[in-house]
């Protein structure tokens, strides 16, 4: 890539749960890498998204939603979010169009104030497709009064509205630098991890409110068959209670069948090969409160 003015850098994406961080990044990259759901705690660890064009390489860090920890997993997620901020050249804070600054937003703003004079901070107001223009202007004014944002950009991640403006703005704040990753690389996560995320996403999509927070997915086998374009993947969905196991399996196994089928289709689209996916359910009681279990599921 010949460009003497080429720019590169790291951009940390922060915000409370369910404001559209993963939706935005999957839109920018053009591939589904992070699990997306309306349920909190969907993103549990920092995930790297790599955007490259002829002018710049932007390495986005999708961080877990910042909130007060309630268990060992929550403590890990908060540390992940803070680490993502520390590693950044630019901070992007995403909010929705709520016309008040709630407790969680206030916590994040107070954290960001520590970086006001250290790093550029871009505020994205997401979900603008859900409000009238005059209401949006009030939200912009409300955040403007915080006096910590270098830029405020209204967007709709779902409709890709304003995303190009955001990318251009990020480039303005990055410094000239090298290309860190190959041009065609979109994440530093491997296919095994993304498959795990896709299965968890399908489970989040269909399961009841009390179940998803206690779900973890572990890939036991991810292997291509010799001389055949087919991958054998064995996955275990862990739940925290015996009663949740029955909910995930569903009547006559229909819920598990639906989760597995949609997961298989998404994984096949990801890797461009046929997939033989086998999914089992196991109970690891209250795993989110256990250091060993939290680490075993990759949150360490």
PDB file of C-alpha atoms in Angstrom:
ATOM      1  CA  UNK A   1       0.000   0.000   0.000  1.00  0.00           C
ATOM      2  CA  UNK A   2       1.824   3.086  -1.319  1.00  0.00           C
ATOM      3  CA  UNK A   3       0.781   6.172   0.623  1.00  0.00           C
ATOM      4  CA  UNK A   4       3.309   8.457   2.283  1.00  0.00           C
ATOM      5  CA  UNK A   5       0.560  10.115   4.333  1.00  0.00           C
ATOM      6  CA  UNK A   6      -0.926   6.826   5.534  1.00  0.00           C
ATOM      7  CA  UNK A   7      -2.453   6.979   9.027  1.00  0.00           C
ATOM      8  CA  UNK A   8      -3.038   4.301  11.623  1.00  0.00           C
ATOM      9  CA  UNK A   9      -4.110   3.955  15.234  1.00  0.00           C
ATOM     10  CA  UNK A  10      -6.329   2.400  17.866  1.00  0.00           C
ATOM     11  CA  UNK A  11      -9.875   3.567  18.608  1.00  0.00           C
ATOM     12  CA  UNK A  12     -11.617   2.416  21.775  1.00  0.00           C
ATOM     13  CA  UNK A  13     -15.407   2.084  21.540  1.00  0.00           C
ATOM     14  CA  UNK A  14     -17.093   2.571  24.935  1.00  0.00           C
ATOM     15  CA  UNK A  15     -20.648   2.914  26.155  1.00  0.00           C
ATOM     16  CA  UNK A  16     -23.214   1.340  28.384  1.00  0.00           C
ATOM     17  CA  UNK A  17     -24.796  -1.956  27.278  1.00  0.00           C
ATOM     18  CA  UNK A  18     -27.208  -1.988  24.342  1.00  0.00           C
ATOM     19  CA  UNK A  19     -26.330   1.306  22.650  1.00  0.00           C
ATOM     20  CA  UNK A  20     -25.153  -0.318  19.405  1.00  0.00           C
ATOM     21  CA  UNK A  21     -21.370  -0.676  19.709  1.00  0.00           C
ATOM     22  CA  UNK A  22     -21.179  -4.091  18.073  1.00  0.00           C
ATOM     23  CA  UNK A  23     -23.817  -3.174  15.472  1.00  0.00           C
ATOM     24  CA  UNK A  24     -21.706  -0.175  14.424  1.00  0.00           C
ATOM     25  CA  UNK A  25     -18.497  -2.168  14.154  1.00  0.00           C
ATOM     26  CA  UNK A  26     -20.042  -5.069  12.274  1.00  0.00           C
ATOM     27  CA  UNK A  27     -21.412  -2.456   9.850  1.00  0.00           C
ATOM     28  CA  UNK A  28     -17.998  -0.793   9.395  1.00  0.00           C
ATOM     29  CA  UNK A  29     -16.202  -4.088   8.820  1.00  0.00           C
ATOM     30  CA  UNK A  30     -18.954  -5.685   6.762  1.00  0.00           C
ATOM     31  CA  UNK A  31     -18.799  -8.959   8.678  1.00  0.00           C
ATOM     32  CA  UNK A  32     -20.537 -10.209  11.810  1.00  0.00           C
ATOM     33  CA  UNK A  33     -17.802 -10.785  14.390  1.00  0.00           C
ATOM     34  CA  UNK A  34     -19.332  -9.642  17.680  1.00  0.00           C
ATOM     35  CA  UNK A  35     -22.527 -11.096  19.084  1.00  0.00           C
ATOM     36  CA  UNK A  36     -25.383  -8.627  18.710  1.00  0.00           C
ATOM     37  CA  UNK A  37     -28.398  -8.605  21.004  1.00  0.00           C
ATOM     38  CA  UNK A  38     -30.725  -6.209  22.767  1.00  0.00           C
ATOM     39  CA  UNK A  39     -29.795  -7.916  26.028  1.00  0.00           C
ATOM     40  CA  UNK A  40     -27.084  -6.419  28.302  1.00  0.00           C
ATOM     41  CA  UNK A  41     -23.673  -8.112  28.680  1.00  0.00           C
ATOM     42  CA  UNK A  42     -23.677  -9.242  25.036  1.00  0.00           C
ATOM     43  CA  UNK A  43     -20.070  -8.108  24.506  1.00  0.00           C
ATOM     44  CA  UNK A  44     -17.980  -9.608  27.311  1.00  0.00           C
ATOM     45  CA  UNK A  45     -14.401  -8.971  26.208  1.00  0.00           C
ATOM     46  CA  UNK A  46     -12.445  -6.585  24.040  1.00  0.00           C
ATOM     47  CA  UNK A  47     -12.729  -7.580  20.395  1.00  0.00           C
ATOM     48  CA  UNK A  48     -10.503  -6.062  17.719  1.00  0.00           C
ATOM     49  CA  UNK A  49     -12.026  -4.928  14.427  1.00  0.00           C
ATOM     50  CA  UNK A  50      -9.628  -3.834  11.676  1.00  0.00           C
ATOM     51  CA  UNK A  51     -10.725  -1.318   9.052  1.00  0.00           C
ATOM     52  CA  UNK A  52      -8.296  -0.626   6.197  1.00  0.00           C
ATOM     53  CA  UNK A  53      -8.593   1.581   3.113  1.00  0.00           C
ATOM     54  CA  UNK A  54      -6.108   3.484   0.940  1.00  0.00           C
ATOM     55  CA  UNK A  55      -5.757   6.293   3.519  1.00  0.00           C
ATOM     56  CA  UNK A  56      -5.663   4.598   6.904  1.00  0.00           C
ATOM     57  CA  UNK A  57      -5.852   1.505   9.056  1.00  0.00           C
ATOM     58  CA  UNK A  58      -8.159   1.958  12.037  1.00  0.00           C
ATOM     59  CA  UNK A  59      -8.023  -0.712  14.737  1.00  0.00           C
ATOM     60  CA  UNK A  60     -11.246  -0.559  16.718  1.00  0.00           C
ATOM     61  CA  UNK A  61     -11.553  -2.092  20.189  1.00  0.00           C
ATOM     62  CA  UNK A  62     -15.131  -3.112  20.949  1.00  0.00           C
ATOM     63  CA  UNK A  63     -15.305  -3.033  24.745  1.00  0.00           C
ATOM     64  CA  UNK A  64     -17.905  -4.545  27.103  1.00  0.00           C
ATOM     65  CA  UNK A  65     -20.640  -2.184  28.213  1.00  0.00           C
ATOM     66  CA  UNK A  66     -19.511  -0.265  31.296  1.00  0.00           C
ATOM     67  CA  UNK A  67     -21.640  -0.982  34.356  1.00  0.00           C
ATOM     68  CA  UNK A  68     -21.237  -1.734  38.058  1.00  0.00           C
ATOM     69  CA  UNK A  69     -19.951  -5.319  38.485  1.00  0.00           C
ATOM     70  CA  UNK A  70     -22.290  -7.828  40.145  1.00  0.00           C
ATOM     71  CA  UNK A  71     -20.018 -10.881  39.931  1.00  0.00           C
ATOM     72  CA  UNK A  72     -16.570 -12.100  38.831  1.00  0.00           C
ATOM     73  CA  UNK A  73     -17.557 -11.890  35.170  1.00  0.00           C
ATOM     74  CA  UNK A  74     -18.711  -8.289  35.675  1.00  0.00           C
ATOM     75  CA  UNK A  75     -15.402  -7.395  37.325  1.00  0.00           C
ATOM     76  CA  UNK A  76     -13.532  -8.864  34.365  1.00  0.00           C
ATOM     77  CA  UNK A  77     -15.714  -6.938  31.888  1.00  0.00           C
ATOM     78  CA  UNK A  78     -15.116  -3.619  33.658  1.00  0.00           C
ATOM     79  CA  UNK A  79     -11.345  -4.194  33.624  1.00  0.00           C
ATOM     80  CA  UNK A  80     -11.555  -5.040  29.906  1.00  0.00           C
ATOM     81  CA  UNK A  81     -13.340  -1.755  29.202  1.00  0.00           C
ATOM     82  CA  UNK A  82     -10.775   0.289  31.140  1.00  0.00           C
ATOM     83  CA  UNK A  83      -7.892  -1.510  29.424  1.00  0.00           C
ATOM     84  CA  UNK A  84      -9.470  -0.711  26.062  1.00  0.00           C
ATOM     85  CA  UNK A  85      -9.460   2.989  26.903  1.00  0.00           C
ATOM     86  CA  UNK A  86      -5.852   2.892  28.058  1.00  0.00           C
ATOM     87  CA  UNK A  87      -4.732   1.320  24.762  1.00  0.00           C
ATOM     88  CA  UNK A  88      -6.436   3.908  22.553  1.00  0.00           C
ATOM     89  CA  UNK A  89      -5.271   6.816  20.396  1.00  0.00           C
ATOM     90  CA  UNK A  90      -8.884   8.020  20.066  1.00  0.00           C
ATOM     91  CA  UNK A  91     -11.900   7.327  22.276  1.00  0.00           C
ATOM     92  CA  UNK A  92     -15.374   6.920  20.812  1.00  0.00           C
ATOM     93  CA  UNK A  93     -18.261   7.092  23.247  1.00  0.00           C
ATOM     94  CA  UNK A  94     -21.615   5.809  21.965  1.00  0.00           C
ATOM     95  CA  UNK A  95     -24.956   6.818  23.489  1.00  0.00           C
ATOM     96  CA  UNK A  96     -28.526   6.545  22.275  1.00  0.00           C
ATOM     97  CA  UNK A  97     -31.075   9.339  21.877  1.00  0.00           C
ATOM     98  CA  UNK A  98     -32.329   9.337  25.490  1.00  0.00           C
ATOM     99  CA  UNK A  99     -33.001  12.909  26.585  1.00  0.00           C
ATOM    100  CA  UNK A 100     -31.529  12.434  30.065  1.00  0.00           C
ATOM    101  CA  UNK A 101     -28.075  11.364  31.208  1.00  0.00           C
ATOM    102  CA  UNK A 102     -28.698   8.315  33.382  1.00  0.00           C
ATOM    103  CA  UNK A 103     -26.578   6.850  36.168  1.00  0.00           C
ATOM    104  CA  UNK A 104     -24.603   4.544  33.875  1.00  0.00           C
ATOM    105  CA  UNK A 105     -23.923   7.343  31.391  1.00  0.00           C
ATOM    106  CA  UNK A 106     -22.766   9.583  34.248  1.00  0.00           C
ATOM    107  CA  UNK A 107     -20.300   6.929  35.443  1.00  0.00           C
ATOM    108  CA  UNK A 108     -18.808   6.682  31.944  1.00  0.00           C
ATOM    109  CA  UNK A 109     -18.640  10.455  31.462  1.00  0.00           C
ATOM    110  CA  UNK A 110     -16.805  10.779  34.779  1.00  0.00           C
ATOM    111  CA  UNK A 111     -14.288   8.152  33.604  1.00  0.00           C
ATOM    112  CA  UNK A 112     -13.840   9.962  30.280  1.00  0.00           C
ATOM    113  CA  UNK A 113     -13.190  13.295  32.026  1.00  0.00           C
ATOM    114  CA  UNK A 114      -9.870  11.820  33.163  1.00  0.00           C
ATOM    115  CA  UNK A 115      -8.835  11.591  29.498  1.00  0.00           C
ATOM    116  CA  UNK A 116     -10.163  14.955  28.323  1.00  0.00           C
ATOM    117  CA  UNK A 117      -6.717  16.510  27.893  1.00  0.00           C
ATOM    118  CA  UNK A 118      -4.946  13.277  26.925  1.00  0.00           C
ATOM    119  CA  UNK A 119      -6.944  11.838  24.013  1.00  0.00           C
ATOM    120  CA  UNK A 120      -9.493  13.030  21.443  1.00  0.00           C
ATOM    121  CA  UNK A 121     -13.018  11.954  22.451  1.00  0.00           C
ATOM    122  CA  UNK A 122     -15.697  11.546  19.791  1.00  0.00           C
ATOM    123  CA  UNK A 123     -19.329  11.210  20.870  1.00  0.00           C
ATOM    124  CA  UNK A 124     -21.656   9.213  18.637  1.00  0.00           C
ATOM    125  CA  UNK A 125     -25.385   9.639  19.227  1.00  0.00           C
ATOM    126  CA  UNK A 126     -26.827   6.417  17.829  1.00  0.00           C
ATOM    127  CA  UNK A 127     -30.370   5.395  16.832  1.00  0.00           C
ATOM    128  CA  UNK A 128     -31.221   8.786  15.289  1.00  0.00           C
ATOM    129  CA  UNK A 129     -33.730   6.963  13.080  1.00  0.00           C
ATOM    130  CA  UNK A 130     -35.974   6.698  16.167  1.00  0.00           C
ATOM    131  CA  UNK A 131     -36.350  10.431  17.016  1.00  0.00           C
ATOM    132  CA  UNK A 132     -37.473  13.721  15.513  1.00  0.00           C
ATOM    133  CA  UNK A 133     -34.857  16.277  14.490  1.00  0.00           C
ATOM    134  CA  UNK A 134     -35.829  18.798  17.205  1.00  0.00           C
ATOM    135  CA  UNK A 135     -35.499  16.102  19.896  1.00  0.00           C
ATOM    136  CA  UNK A 136     -32.092  15.103  18.522  1.00  0.00           C
ATOM    137  CA  UNK A 137     -30.889  18.721  18.719  1.00  0.00           C
ATOM    138  CA  UNK A 138     -31.813  18.765  22.422  1.00  0.00           C
ATOM    139  CA  UNK A 139     -29.782  15.598  23.024  1.00  0.00           C
ATOM    140  CA  UNK A 140     -26.785  17.091  21.212  1.00  0.00           C
ATOM    141  CA  UNK A 141     -27.042  20.256  23.316  1.00  0.00           C
ATOM    142  CA  UNK A 142     -27.315  18.213  26.528  1.00  0.00           C
ATOM    143  CA  UNK A 143     -24.043  16.373  25.826  1.00  0.00           C
ATOM    144  CA  UNK A 144     -22.342  19.506  24.505  1.00  0.00           C
ATOM    145  CA  UNK A 145     -22.708  21.035  27.966  1.00  0.00           C
ATOM    146  CA  UNK A 146     -20.447  18.308  29.388  1.00  0.00           C
ATOM    147  CA  UNK A 147     -17.544  20.052  27.576  1.00  0.00           C
ATOM    148  CA  UNK A 148     -15.416  16.927  27.082  1.00  0.00           C
ATOM    149  CA  UNK A 149     -16.189  15.968  23.482  1.00  0.00           C
ATOM    150  CA  UNK A 150     -14.046  17.040  20.538  1.00  0.00           C
ATOM    151  CA  UNK A 151     -16.748  15.969  18.087  1.00  0.00           C
ATOM    152  CA  UNK A 152     -20.431  15.022  18.341  1.00  0.00           C
ATOM    153  CA  UNK A 153     -21.769  12.969  15.424  1.00  0.00           C
ATOM    154  CA  UNK A 154     -25.365  11.709  15.079  1.00  0.00           C
ATOM    155  CA  UNK A 155     -25.580   8.243  13.461  1.00  0.00           C
ATOM    156  CA  UNK A 156     -27.821   5.275  12.840  1.00  0.00           C
ATOM    157  CA  UNK A 157     -25.587   2.202  12.990  1.00  0.00           C
ATOM    158  CA  UNK A 158     -28.501   0.054  11.862  1.00  0.00           C
ATOM    159  CA  UNK A 159     -28.998   2.084   8.668  1.00  0.00           C
ATOM    160  CA  UNK A 160     -25.317   3.073   8.201  1.00  0.00           C
ATOM    161  CA  UNK A 161     -26.400   6.724   8.387  1.00  0.00           C
ATOM    162  CA  UNK A 162     -23.489   8.984   9.376  1.00  0.00           C
ATOM    163  CA  UNK A 163     -20.995   6.104   9.579  1.00  0.00           C
ATOM    164  CA  UNK A 164     -18.916   7.472   6.685  1.00  0.00           C
ATOM    165  CA  UNK A 165     -18.716  10.860   8.430  1.00  0.00           C
ATOM    166  CA  UNK A 166     -17.529   9.104  11.576  1.00  0.00           C
ATOM    167  CA  UNK A 167     -14.769   7.221   9.712  1.00  0.00           C
ATOM    168  CA  UNK A 168     -13.558  10.437   8.084  1.00  0.00           C
ATOM    169  CA  UNK A 169     -13.522  12.184  11.482  1.00  0.00           C
ATOM    170  CA  UNK A 170     -11.485   9.374  13.075  1.00  0.00           C
ATOM    171  CA  UNK A 171      -8.927   9.700  10.271  1.00  0.00           C
ATOM    172  CA  UNK A 172      -8.601  13.428  11.001  1.00  0.00           C
ATOM    173  CA  UNK A 173      -7.494  12.629  14.550  1.00  0.00           C
ATOM    174  CA  UNK A 174      -5.076   9.806  13.747  1.00  0.00           C
ATOM    175  CA  UNK A 175      -1.380  10.398  13.178  1.00  0.00           C
ATOM    176  CA  UNK A 176       0.702   9.095  10.298  1.00  0.00           C
ATOM    177  CA  UNK A 177       1.787   5.557  10.992  1.00  0.00           C
ATOM    178  CA  UNK A 178       2.449   2.080   9.604  1.00  0.00           C
ATOM    179  CA  UNK A 179       0.002  -0.611   8.587  1.00  0.00           C
ATOM    180  CA  UNK A 180      -0.144  -3.017  11.536  1.00  0.00           C
ATOM    181  CA  UNK A 181      -2.183  -5.829   9.978  1.00  0.00           C
ATOM    182  CA  UNK A 182      -2.531  -7.292   6.448  1.00  0.00           C
ATOM    183  CA  UNK A 183      -5.007  -5.311   4.324  1.00  0.00           C
ATOM    184  CA  UNK A 184      -7.537  -8.157   4.120  1.00  0.00           C
ATOM    185  CA  UNK A 185      -7.524  -8.901   7.860  1.00  0.00           C
ATOM    186  CA  UNK A 186     -10.677  -7.730   9.683  1.00  0.00           C
ATOM    187  CA  UNK A 187     -10.054  -9.073  13.195  1.00  0.00           C
ATOM    188  CA  UNK A 188      -7.271 -10.669  15.222  1.00  0.00           C
ATOM    189  CA  UNK A 189      -9.760 -13.238  16.529  1.00  0.00           C
ATOM    190  CA  UNK A 190      -9.706 -16.688  14.938  1.00  0.00           C
ATOM    191  CA  UNK A 191     -12.628 -18.528  13.343  1.00  0.00           C
ATOM    192  CA  UNK A 192     -13.044 -20.694  16.439  1.00  0.00           C
ATOM    193  CA  UNK A 193     -13.716 -17.618  18.601  1.00  0.00           C
ATOM    194  CA  UNK A 194     -16.122 -16.089  16.068  1.00  0.00           C
ATOM    195  CA  UNK A 195     -18.022 -19.386  15.803  1.00  0.00           C
ATOM    196  CA  UNK A 196     -18.357 -19.357  19.584  1.00  0.00           C
ATOM    197  CA  UNK A 197     -19.723 -15.792  19.465  1.00  0.00           C
ATOM    198  CA  UNK A 198     -22.210 -16.681  16.724  1.00  0.00           C
ATOM    199  CA  UNK A 199     -23.613 -19.573  18.769  1.00  0.00           C
ATOM    200  CA  UNK A 200     -23.936 -17.331  21.822  1.00  0.00           C
ATOM    201  CA  UNK A 201     -25.692 -14.710  19.695  1.00  0.00           C
ATOM    202  CA  UNK A 202     -28.332 -17.199  18.551  1.00  0.00           C
ATOM    203  CA  UNK A 203     -28.888 -18.310  22.142  1.00  0.00           C
ATOM    204  CA  UNK A 204     -29.285 -14.675  23.236  1.00  0.00           C
ATOM    205  CA  UNK A 205     -31.722 -14.103  20.384  1.00  0.00           C
ATOM    206  CA  UNK A 206     -34.204 -16.770  21.436  1.00  0.00           C
ATOM    207  CA  UNK A 207     -33.914 -17.349  25.165  1.00  0.00           C
ATOM    208  CA  UNK A 208     -35.868 -15.828  28.024  1.00  0.00           C
ATOM    209  CA  UNK A 209     -34.632 -12.853  30.023  1.00  0.00           C
ATOM    210  CA  UNK A 210     -33.318 -14.792  33.041  1.00  0.00           C
ATOM    211  CA  UNK A 211     -31.222 -17.242  31.000  1.00  0.00           C
ATOM    212  CA  UNK A 212     -28.866 -15.288  28.637  1.00  0.00           C
ATOM    213  CA  UNK A 213     -26.699 -13.580  31.264  1.00  0.00           C
ATOM    214  CA  UNK A 214     -25.684 -17.004  32.556  1.00  0.00           C
ATOM    215  CA  UNK A 215     -24.781 -18.508  29.188  1.00  0.00           C
ATOM    216  CA  UNK A 216     -21.251 -19.338  28.080  1.00  0.00           C
ATOM    217  CA  UNK A 217     -20.188 -21.219  24.969  1.00  0.00           C
ATOM    218  CA  UNK A 218     -17.142 -23.446  24.706  1.00  0.00           C
ATOM    219  CA  UNK A 219     -15.898 -24.930  21.427  1.00  0.00           C
ATOM    220  CA  UNK A 220     -14.468 -28.391  22.130  1.00  0.00           C
ATOM    221  CA  UNK A 221     -13.699 -29.322  18.538  1.00  0.00           C
ATOM    222  CA  UNK A 222     -13.083 -27.247  15.407  1.00  0.00           C
ATOM    223  CA  UNK A 223     -11.527 -29.440  12.742  1.00  0.00           C
ATOM    224  CA  UNK A 224     -11.572 -29.678   8.950  1.00  0.00           C
ATOM    225  CA  UNK A 225     -12.017 -33.162   7.539  1.00  0.00           C
ATOM    226  CA  UNK A 226      -9.198 -34.428   5.352  1.00  0.00           C
ATOM    227  CA  UNK A 227      -9.881 -34.203   1.616  1.00  0.00           C
ATOM    228  CA  UNK A 228     -13.360 -32.775   2.205  1.00  0.00           C
ATOM    229  CA  UNK A 229     -14.707 -29.206   2.417  1.00  0.00           C
ATOM    230  CA  UNK A 230     -16.404 -29.852   5.752  1.00  0.00           C
ATOM    231  CA  UNK A 231     -15.712 -28.757   9.314  1.00  0.00           C
ATOM    232  CA  UNK A 232     -16.728 -30.763  12.372  1.00  0.00           C
ATOM    233  CA  UNK A 233     -17.529 -28.420  15.258  1.00  0.00           C
ATOM    234  CA  UNK A 234     -18.548 -29.562  18.741  1.00  0.00           C
ATOM    235  CA  UNK A 235     -19.853 -26.871  21.095  1.00  0.00           C
ATOM    236  CA  UNK A 236     -21.138 -26.830  24.649  1.00  0.00           C
ATOM    237  CA  UNK A 237     -23.610 -24.220  25.878  1.00  0.00           C
ATOM    238  CA  UNK A 238     -23.198 -23.775  29.629  1.00  0.00           C
ATOM    239  CA  UNK A 239     -25.981 -22.493  31.866  1.00  0.00           C
ATOM    240  CA  UNK A 240     -25.971 -21.654  35.571  1.00  0.00           C
ATOM    241  CA  UNK A 241     -29.019 -23.616  36.715  1.00  0.00           C
ATOM    242  CA  UNK A 242     -30.561 -27.006  36.053  1.00  0.00           C
ATOM    243  CA  UNK A 243     -33.899 -25.315  35.279  1.00  0.00           C
ATOM    244  CA  UNK A 244     -32.209 -23.255  32.551  1.00  0.00           C
ATOM    245  CA  UNK A 245     -30.991 -26.410  30.837  1.00  0.00           C
ATOM    246  CA  UNK A 246     -34.564 -27.409  30.046  1.00  0.00           C
ATOM    247  CA  UNK A 247     -35.341 -23.931  28.697  1.00  0.00           C
ATOM    248  CA  UNK A 248     -32.370 -24.046  26.314  1.00  0.00           C
ATOM    249  CA  UNK A 249     -33.307 -27.534  25.094  1.00  0.00           C
ATOM    250  CA  UNK A 250     -36.985 -26.579  24.736  1.00  0.00           C
ATOM    251  CA  UNK A 251     -40.030 -28.756  24.150  1.00  0.00           C
ATOM    252  CA  UNK A 252     -38.997 -31.873  22.231  1.00  0.00           C
ATOM    253  CA  UNK A 253     -35.563 -30.284  21.752  1.00  0.00           C
ATOM    254  CA  UNK A 254     -36.959 -27.599  19.423  1.00  0.00           C
ATOM    255  CA  UNK A 255     -35.199 -24.591  21.013  1.00  0.00           C
ATOM    256  CA  UNK A 256     -31.761 -26.204  20.877  1.00  0.00           C
ATOM    257  CA  UNK A 257     -32.429 -27.373  17.327  1.00  0.00           C
ATOM    258  CA  UNK A 258     -33.317 -23.811  16.257  1.00  0.00           C
ATOM    259  CA  UNK A 259     -30.217 -22.321  17.926  1.00  0.00           C
ATOM    260  CA  UNK A 260     -27.943 -24.970  16.383  1.00  0.00           C
ATOM    261  CA  UNK A 261     -29.421 -24.651  12.899  1.00  0.00           C
ATOM    262  CA  UNK A 262     -29.089 -20.867  12.732  1.00  0.00           C
ATOM    263  CA  UNK A 263     -25.605 -21.060  14.247  1.00  0.00           C
ATOM    264  CA  UNK A 264     -24.528 -23.597  11.635  1.00  0.00           C
ATOM    265  CA  UNK A 265     -25.800 -21.401   8.788  1.00  0.00           C
ATOM    266  CA  UNK A 266     -23.974 -18.337  10.151  1.00  0.00           C
ATOM    267  CA  UNK A 267     -20.725 -20.274  10.649  1.00  0.00           C
ATOM    268  CA  UNK A 268     -20.950 -21.684   7.123  1.00  0.00           C
ATOM    269  CA  UNK A 269     -21.304 -18.130   5.780  1.00  0.00           C
ATOM    270  CA  UNK A 270     -18.289 -17.097   7.856  1.00  0.00           C
ATOM    271  CA  UNK A 271     -15.860 -19.810   6.771  1.00  0.00           C
ATOM    272  CA  UNK A 272     -17.280 -20.562   3.322  1.00  0.00           C
ATOM    273  CA  UNK A 273     -17.473 -24.302   3.977  1.00  0.00           C
ATOM    274  CA  UNK A 274     -20.022 -26.875   5.062  1.00  0.00           C
ATOM    275  CA  UNK A 275     -20.290 -27.398   8.814  1.00  0.00           C
ATOM    276  CA  UNK A 276     -21.338 -30.387  10.894  1.00  0.00           C
ATOM    277  CA  UNK A 277     -22.271 -28.670  14.175  1.00  0.00           C
ATOM    278  CA  UNK A 278     -23.055 -30.645  17.317  1.00  0.00           C
ATOM    279  CA  UNK A 279     -24.262 -28.704  20.375  1.00  0.00           C
ATOM    280  CA  UNK A 280     -24.706 -29.976  23.949  1.00  0.00           C
ATOM    281  CA  UNK A 281     -26.012 -28.300  27.106  1.00  0.00           C
ATOM    282  CA  UNK A 282     -24.249 -28.524  30.474  1.00  0.00           C
ATOM    283  CA  UNK A 283     -24.749 -26.891  33.875  1.00  0.00           C
ATOM    284  CA  UNK A 284     -21.945 -25.043  35.667  1.00  0.00           C
ATOM    285  CA  UNK A 285     -23.761 -23.700  38.695  1.00  0.00           C
ATOM    286  CA  UNK A 286     -23.274 -19.945  39.231  1.00  0.00           C
ATOM    287  CA  UNK A 287     -20.189 -19.972  36.978  1.00  0.00           C
ATOM    288  CA  UNK A 288     -20.098 -16.161  36.744  1.00  0.00           C
ATOM    289  CA  UNK A 289     -19.102 -16.051  40.425  1.00  0.00           C
ATOM    290  CA  UNK A 290     -16.267 -18.580  40.046  1.00  0.00           C
ATOM    291  CA  UNK A 291     -12.776 -17.420  39.088  1.00  0.00           C
ATOM    292  CA  UNK A 292     -11.866 -20.771  37.534  1.00  0.00           C
ATOM    293  CA  UNK A 293     -14.981 -20.995  35.370  1.00  0.00           C
ATOM    294  CA  UNK A 294     -14.757 -17.355  34.247  1.00  0.00           C
ATOM    295  CA  UNK A 295     -11.152 -17.963  33.137  1.00  0.00           C
ATOM    296  CA  UNK A 296     -11.957 -21.311  31.534  1.00  0.00           C
ATOM    297  CA  UNK A 297     -14.503 -19.679  29.260  1.00  0.00           C
ATOM    298  CA  UNK A 298     -11.838 -17.251  28.047  1.00  0.00           C
ATOM    299  CA  UNK A 299     -12.565 -14.258  30.248  1.00  0.00           C
ATOM    300  CA  UNK A 300      -9.098 -13.773  31.676  1.00  0.00           C
TER     301      UNK A 300
END
